[in-house]
Each structure stands twice: as structure tokens, then as C-alpha cells.
Short mmCIF file of N, CA and C in Angstrom, two decimals:
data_model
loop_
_atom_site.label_atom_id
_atom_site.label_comp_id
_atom_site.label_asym_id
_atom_site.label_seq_id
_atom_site.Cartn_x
_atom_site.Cartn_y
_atom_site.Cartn_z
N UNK H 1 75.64 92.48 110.20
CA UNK H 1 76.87 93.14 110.60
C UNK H 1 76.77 94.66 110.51
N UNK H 2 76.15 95.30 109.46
CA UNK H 2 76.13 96.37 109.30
C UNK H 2 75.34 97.39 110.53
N UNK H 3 74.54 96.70 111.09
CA UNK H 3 73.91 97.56 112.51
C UNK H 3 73.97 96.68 113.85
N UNK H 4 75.25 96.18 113.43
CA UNK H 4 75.80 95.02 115.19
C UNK H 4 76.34 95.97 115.89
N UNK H 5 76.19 96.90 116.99
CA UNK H 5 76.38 97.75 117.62
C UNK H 5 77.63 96.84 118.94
N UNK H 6 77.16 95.89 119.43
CA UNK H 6 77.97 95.22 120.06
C UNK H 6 79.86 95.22 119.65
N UNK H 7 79.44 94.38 118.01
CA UNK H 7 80.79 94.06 117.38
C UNK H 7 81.44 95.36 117.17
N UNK H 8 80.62 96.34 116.74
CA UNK H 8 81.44 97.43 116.52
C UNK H 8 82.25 97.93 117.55
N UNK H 9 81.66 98.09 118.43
CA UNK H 9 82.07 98.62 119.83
C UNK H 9 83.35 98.09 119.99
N UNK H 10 83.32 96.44 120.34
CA UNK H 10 84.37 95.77 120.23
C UNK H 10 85.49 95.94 119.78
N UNK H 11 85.23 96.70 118.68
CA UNK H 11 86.31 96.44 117.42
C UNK H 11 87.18 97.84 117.02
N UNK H 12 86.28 98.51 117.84
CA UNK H 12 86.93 100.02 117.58
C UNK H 12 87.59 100.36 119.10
N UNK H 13 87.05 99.59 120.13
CA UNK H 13 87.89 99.46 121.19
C UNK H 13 89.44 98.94 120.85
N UNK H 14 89.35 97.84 120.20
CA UNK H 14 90.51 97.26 120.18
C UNK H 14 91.78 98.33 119.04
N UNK H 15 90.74 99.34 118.12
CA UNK H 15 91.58 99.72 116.98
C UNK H 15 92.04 101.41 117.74
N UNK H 16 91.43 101.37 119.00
CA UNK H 16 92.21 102.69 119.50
C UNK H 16 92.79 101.91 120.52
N UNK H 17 93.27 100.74 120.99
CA UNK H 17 93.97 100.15 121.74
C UNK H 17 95.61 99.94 121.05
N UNK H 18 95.68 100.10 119.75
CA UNK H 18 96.72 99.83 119.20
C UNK H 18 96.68 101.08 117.64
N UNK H 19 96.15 102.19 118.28
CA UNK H 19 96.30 103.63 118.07
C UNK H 19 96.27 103.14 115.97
N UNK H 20 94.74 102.99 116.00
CA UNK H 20 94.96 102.50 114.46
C UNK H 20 93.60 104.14 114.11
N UNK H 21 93.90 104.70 113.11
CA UNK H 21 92.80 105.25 112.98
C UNK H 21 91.46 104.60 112.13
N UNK H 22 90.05 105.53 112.54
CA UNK H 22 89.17 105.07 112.30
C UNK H 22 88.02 105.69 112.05
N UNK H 23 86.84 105.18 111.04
CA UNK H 23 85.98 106.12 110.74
C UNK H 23 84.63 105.36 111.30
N UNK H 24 84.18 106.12 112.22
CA UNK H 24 83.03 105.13 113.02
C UNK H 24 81.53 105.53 112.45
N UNK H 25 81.45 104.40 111.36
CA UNK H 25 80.28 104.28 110.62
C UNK H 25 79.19 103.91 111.04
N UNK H 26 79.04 103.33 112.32
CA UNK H 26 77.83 102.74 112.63
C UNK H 26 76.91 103.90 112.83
N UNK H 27 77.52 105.02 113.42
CA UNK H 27 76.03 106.08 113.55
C UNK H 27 75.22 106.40 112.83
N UNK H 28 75.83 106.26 111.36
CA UNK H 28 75.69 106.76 109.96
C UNK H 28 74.38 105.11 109.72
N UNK H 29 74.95 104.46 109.65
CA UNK H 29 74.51 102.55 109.66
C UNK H 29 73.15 102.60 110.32
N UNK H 30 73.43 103.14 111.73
CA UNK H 30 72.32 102.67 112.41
C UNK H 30 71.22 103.56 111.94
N UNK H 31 71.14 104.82 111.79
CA UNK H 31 70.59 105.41 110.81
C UNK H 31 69.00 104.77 110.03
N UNK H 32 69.90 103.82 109.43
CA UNK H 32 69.04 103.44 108.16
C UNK H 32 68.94 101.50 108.64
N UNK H 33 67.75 101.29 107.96
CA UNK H 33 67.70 99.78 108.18
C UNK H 33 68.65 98.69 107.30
N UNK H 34 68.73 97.96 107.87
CA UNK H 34 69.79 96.98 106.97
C UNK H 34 69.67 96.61 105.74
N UNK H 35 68.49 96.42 105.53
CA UNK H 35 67.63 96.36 103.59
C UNK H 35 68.21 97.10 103.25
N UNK H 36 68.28 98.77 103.36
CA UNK H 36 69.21 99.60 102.75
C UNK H 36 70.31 99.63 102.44
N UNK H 37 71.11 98.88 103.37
CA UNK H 37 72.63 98.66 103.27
C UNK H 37 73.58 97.61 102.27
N UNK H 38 72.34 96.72 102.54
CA UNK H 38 73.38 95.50 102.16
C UNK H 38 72.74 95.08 100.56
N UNK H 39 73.82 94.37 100.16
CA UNK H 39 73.52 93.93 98.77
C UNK H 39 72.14 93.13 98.21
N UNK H 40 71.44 91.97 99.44
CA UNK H 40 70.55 91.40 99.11
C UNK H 40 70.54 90.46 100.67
N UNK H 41 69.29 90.01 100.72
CA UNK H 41 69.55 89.27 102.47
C UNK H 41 70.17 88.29 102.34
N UNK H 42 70.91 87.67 101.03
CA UNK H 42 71.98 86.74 100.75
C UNK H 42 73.13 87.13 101.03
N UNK H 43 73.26 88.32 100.65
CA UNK H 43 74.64 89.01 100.74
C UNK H 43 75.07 90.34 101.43
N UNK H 44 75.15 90.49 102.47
CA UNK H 44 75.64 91.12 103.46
C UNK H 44 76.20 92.08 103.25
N UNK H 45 77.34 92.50 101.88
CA UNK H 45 78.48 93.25 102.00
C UNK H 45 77.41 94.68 101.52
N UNK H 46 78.11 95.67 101.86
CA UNK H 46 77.46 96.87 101.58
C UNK H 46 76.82 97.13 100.33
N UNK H 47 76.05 97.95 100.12
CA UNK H 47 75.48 98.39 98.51
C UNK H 47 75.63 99.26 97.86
N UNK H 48 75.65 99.75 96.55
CA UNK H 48 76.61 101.44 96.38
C UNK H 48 75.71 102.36 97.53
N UNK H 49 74.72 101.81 97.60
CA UNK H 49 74.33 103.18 98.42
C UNK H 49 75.43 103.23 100.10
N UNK H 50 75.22 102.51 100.34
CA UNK H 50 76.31 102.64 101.50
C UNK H 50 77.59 102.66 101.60
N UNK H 51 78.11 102.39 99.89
CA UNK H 51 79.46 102.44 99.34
C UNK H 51 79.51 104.32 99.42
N UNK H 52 78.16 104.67 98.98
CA UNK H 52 78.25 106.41 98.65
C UNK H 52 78.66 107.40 100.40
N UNK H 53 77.67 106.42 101.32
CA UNK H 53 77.72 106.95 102.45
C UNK H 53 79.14 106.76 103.29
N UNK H 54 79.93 105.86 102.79
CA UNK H 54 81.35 105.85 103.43
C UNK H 54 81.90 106.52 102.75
N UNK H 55 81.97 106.86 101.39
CA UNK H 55 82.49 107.47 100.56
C UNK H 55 82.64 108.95 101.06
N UNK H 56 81.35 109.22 101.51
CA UNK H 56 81.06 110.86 101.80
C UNK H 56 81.56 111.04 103.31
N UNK H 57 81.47 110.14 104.10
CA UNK H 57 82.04 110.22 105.71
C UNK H 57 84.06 109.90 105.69
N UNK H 58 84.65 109.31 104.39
CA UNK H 58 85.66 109.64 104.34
C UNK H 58 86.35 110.78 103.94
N UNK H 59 85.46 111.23 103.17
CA UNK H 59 86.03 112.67 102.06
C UNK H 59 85.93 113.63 103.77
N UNK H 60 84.96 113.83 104.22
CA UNK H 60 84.74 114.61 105.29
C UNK H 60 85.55 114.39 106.85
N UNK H 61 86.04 113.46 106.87
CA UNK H 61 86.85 112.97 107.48
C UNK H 61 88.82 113.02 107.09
N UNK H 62 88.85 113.54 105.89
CA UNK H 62 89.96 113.42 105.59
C UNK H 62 90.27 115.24 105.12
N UNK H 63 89.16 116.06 105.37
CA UNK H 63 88.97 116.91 104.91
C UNK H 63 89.09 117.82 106.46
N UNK H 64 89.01 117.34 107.56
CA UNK H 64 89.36 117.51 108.78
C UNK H 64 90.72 117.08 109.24
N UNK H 65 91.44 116.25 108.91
CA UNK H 65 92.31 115.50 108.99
C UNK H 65 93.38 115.17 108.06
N UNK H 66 93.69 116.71 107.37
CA UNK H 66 94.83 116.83 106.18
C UNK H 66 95.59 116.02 106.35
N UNK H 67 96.48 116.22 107.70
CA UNK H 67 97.56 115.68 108.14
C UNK H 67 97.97 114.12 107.67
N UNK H 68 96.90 113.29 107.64
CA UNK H 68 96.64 112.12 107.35
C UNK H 68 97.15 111.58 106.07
N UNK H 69 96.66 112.80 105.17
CA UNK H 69 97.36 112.32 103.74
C UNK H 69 98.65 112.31 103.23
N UNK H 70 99.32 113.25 104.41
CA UNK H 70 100.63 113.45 104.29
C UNK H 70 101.67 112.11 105.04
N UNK H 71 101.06 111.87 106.19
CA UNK H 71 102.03 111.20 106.78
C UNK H 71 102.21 109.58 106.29
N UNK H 72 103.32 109.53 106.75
CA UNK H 72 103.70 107.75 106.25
C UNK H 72 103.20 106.88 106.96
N UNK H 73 103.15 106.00 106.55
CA UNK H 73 102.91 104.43 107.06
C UNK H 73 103.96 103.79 108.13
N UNK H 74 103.47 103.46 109.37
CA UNK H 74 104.38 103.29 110.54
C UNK H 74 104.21 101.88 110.42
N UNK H 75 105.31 100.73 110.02
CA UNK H 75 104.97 99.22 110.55
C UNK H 75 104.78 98.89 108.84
N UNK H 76 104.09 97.78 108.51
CA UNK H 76 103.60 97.47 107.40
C UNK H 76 102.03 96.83 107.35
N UNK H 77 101.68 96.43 106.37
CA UNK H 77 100.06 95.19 105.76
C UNK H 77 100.60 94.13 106.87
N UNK H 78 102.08 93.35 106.52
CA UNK H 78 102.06 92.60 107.41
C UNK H 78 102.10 92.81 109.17
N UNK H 79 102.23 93.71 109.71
CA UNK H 79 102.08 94.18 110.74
C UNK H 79 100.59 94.18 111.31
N UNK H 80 99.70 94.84 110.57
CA UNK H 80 98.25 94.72 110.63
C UNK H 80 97.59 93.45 111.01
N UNK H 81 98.00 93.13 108.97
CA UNK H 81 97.12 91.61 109.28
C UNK H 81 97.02 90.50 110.33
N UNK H 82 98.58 90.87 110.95
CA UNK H 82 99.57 89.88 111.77
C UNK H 82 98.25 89.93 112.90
N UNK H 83 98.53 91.43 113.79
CA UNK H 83 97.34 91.87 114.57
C UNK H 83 96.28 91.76 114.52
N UNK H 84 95.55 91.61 113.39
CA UNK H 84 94.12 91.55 113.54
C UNK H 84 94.11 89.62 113.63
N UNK H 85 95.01 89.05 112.82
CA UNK H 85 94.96 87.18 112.97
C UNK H 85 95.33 86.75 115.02
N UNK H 86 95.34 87.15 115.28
CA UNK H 86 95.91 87.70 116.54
C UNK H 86 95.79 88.01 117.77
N UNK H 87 94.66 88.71 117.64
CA UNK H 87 94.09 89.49 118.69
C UNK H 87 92.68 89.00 119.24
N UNK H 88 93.03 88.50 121.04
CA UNK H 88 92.18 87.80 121.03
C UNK H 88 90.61 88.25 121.47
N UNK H 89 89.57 87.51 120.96
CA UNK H 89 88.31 88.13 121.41
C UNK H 89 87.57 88.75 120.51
N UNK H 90 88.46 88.99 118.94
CA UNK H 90 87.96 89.62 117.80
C UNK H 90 87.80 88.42 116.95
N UNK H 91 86.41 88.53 117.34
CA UNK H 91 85.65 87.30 116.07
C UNK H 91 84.57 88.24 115.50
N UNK H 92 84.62 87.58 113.85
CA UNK H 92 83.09 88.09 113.59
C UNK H 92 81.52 86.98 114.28
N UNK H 93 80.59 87.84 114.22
CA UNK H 93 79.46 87.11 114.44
C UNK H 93 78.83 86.17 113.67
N UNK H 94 78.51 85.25 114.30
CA UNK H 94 78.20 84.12 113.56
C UNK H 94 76.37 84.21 112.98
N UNK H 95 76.14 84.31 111.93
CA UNK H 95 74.28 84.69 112.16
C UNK H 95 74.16 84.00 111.19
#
């Protein structure tokens, strides 16, 4: 998942389709090989090291984008989740 260039695409299509903001990590991802990223080839989810690299692409991202910290929340969690259970064509990949 971490260097699926396809899904991403997908998925960030759909999250400026319904004006959600977003921090597009894959450039950062593709970068580096997946060994690097992920916890173990058992486990997929990121590793601090790639916990550090979102970490640092948010600070820099939010550091451009004051405005962000100020403004409120339009809708709610349930609004989101509703959308993402929802929306069709957004599956994860099956591997």
C-alpha cells in the first residue's frame, strides 16, 4: 500500500472531489522502498521511520497553511466516515 501509486491516485481524486484536504505522501513513499516503510513484510502499517516522515511533511504543510489551524470543522466524523463507507469504487487492494 505504501508505494500503490494507482490507489493513491484514486483516492486523492475522490478527496478533492468532496473538497477534503490532503497531504500527498506518496512522492515522499515512492522515494524509498517499502522495507523501509513498513513495520515488517507481515505488517504493512508504517514504521517510526515513516511515522517521522509524515510527521515532518505535516509540520511543513501546516506551516504553509496557518489558516488550517484556525478554522472549524464543517459537517462532523460522522459525515466522513458516512462518505468514505459510501463512496463507490474506493476499495483497498487486495495483495
Amino acid at each position: 500500500m505504501l508505494n500503490d501509486t494507482e490507489f493513491y491516485s484514486l483516492f486523492r481524486g475522490h478527496l478533492d472531489a468532496h473538497q477534503f484536504d490532503c497531504i500527498d505522501m506518496q512522492p515522499v513513499f515512492a522515494q524509498r522502498g517499502v522495507k523501509k516503510l513498513r513495520i515488517s513484510r507481515f505488517d504493512p502499517h508504517a514504521n517510526p521511520f515513516a511515522n517521522r516522515l509524515i510527521a515532518k511533511a505535516l509540520s511543513k504543510y501546516l506551516e504553509k497553511h496557518p489558516d488550517l489551524l484556525r478554522r472549524k470543522p464543517q459537517g462532523g466524523v460522522e459525515r466522513r466516515t458516512s462518505w468514505m463507507q459510501t463512496t463507490p469504487g474506493l476499495q483497498l487492494p487486495r495483495k
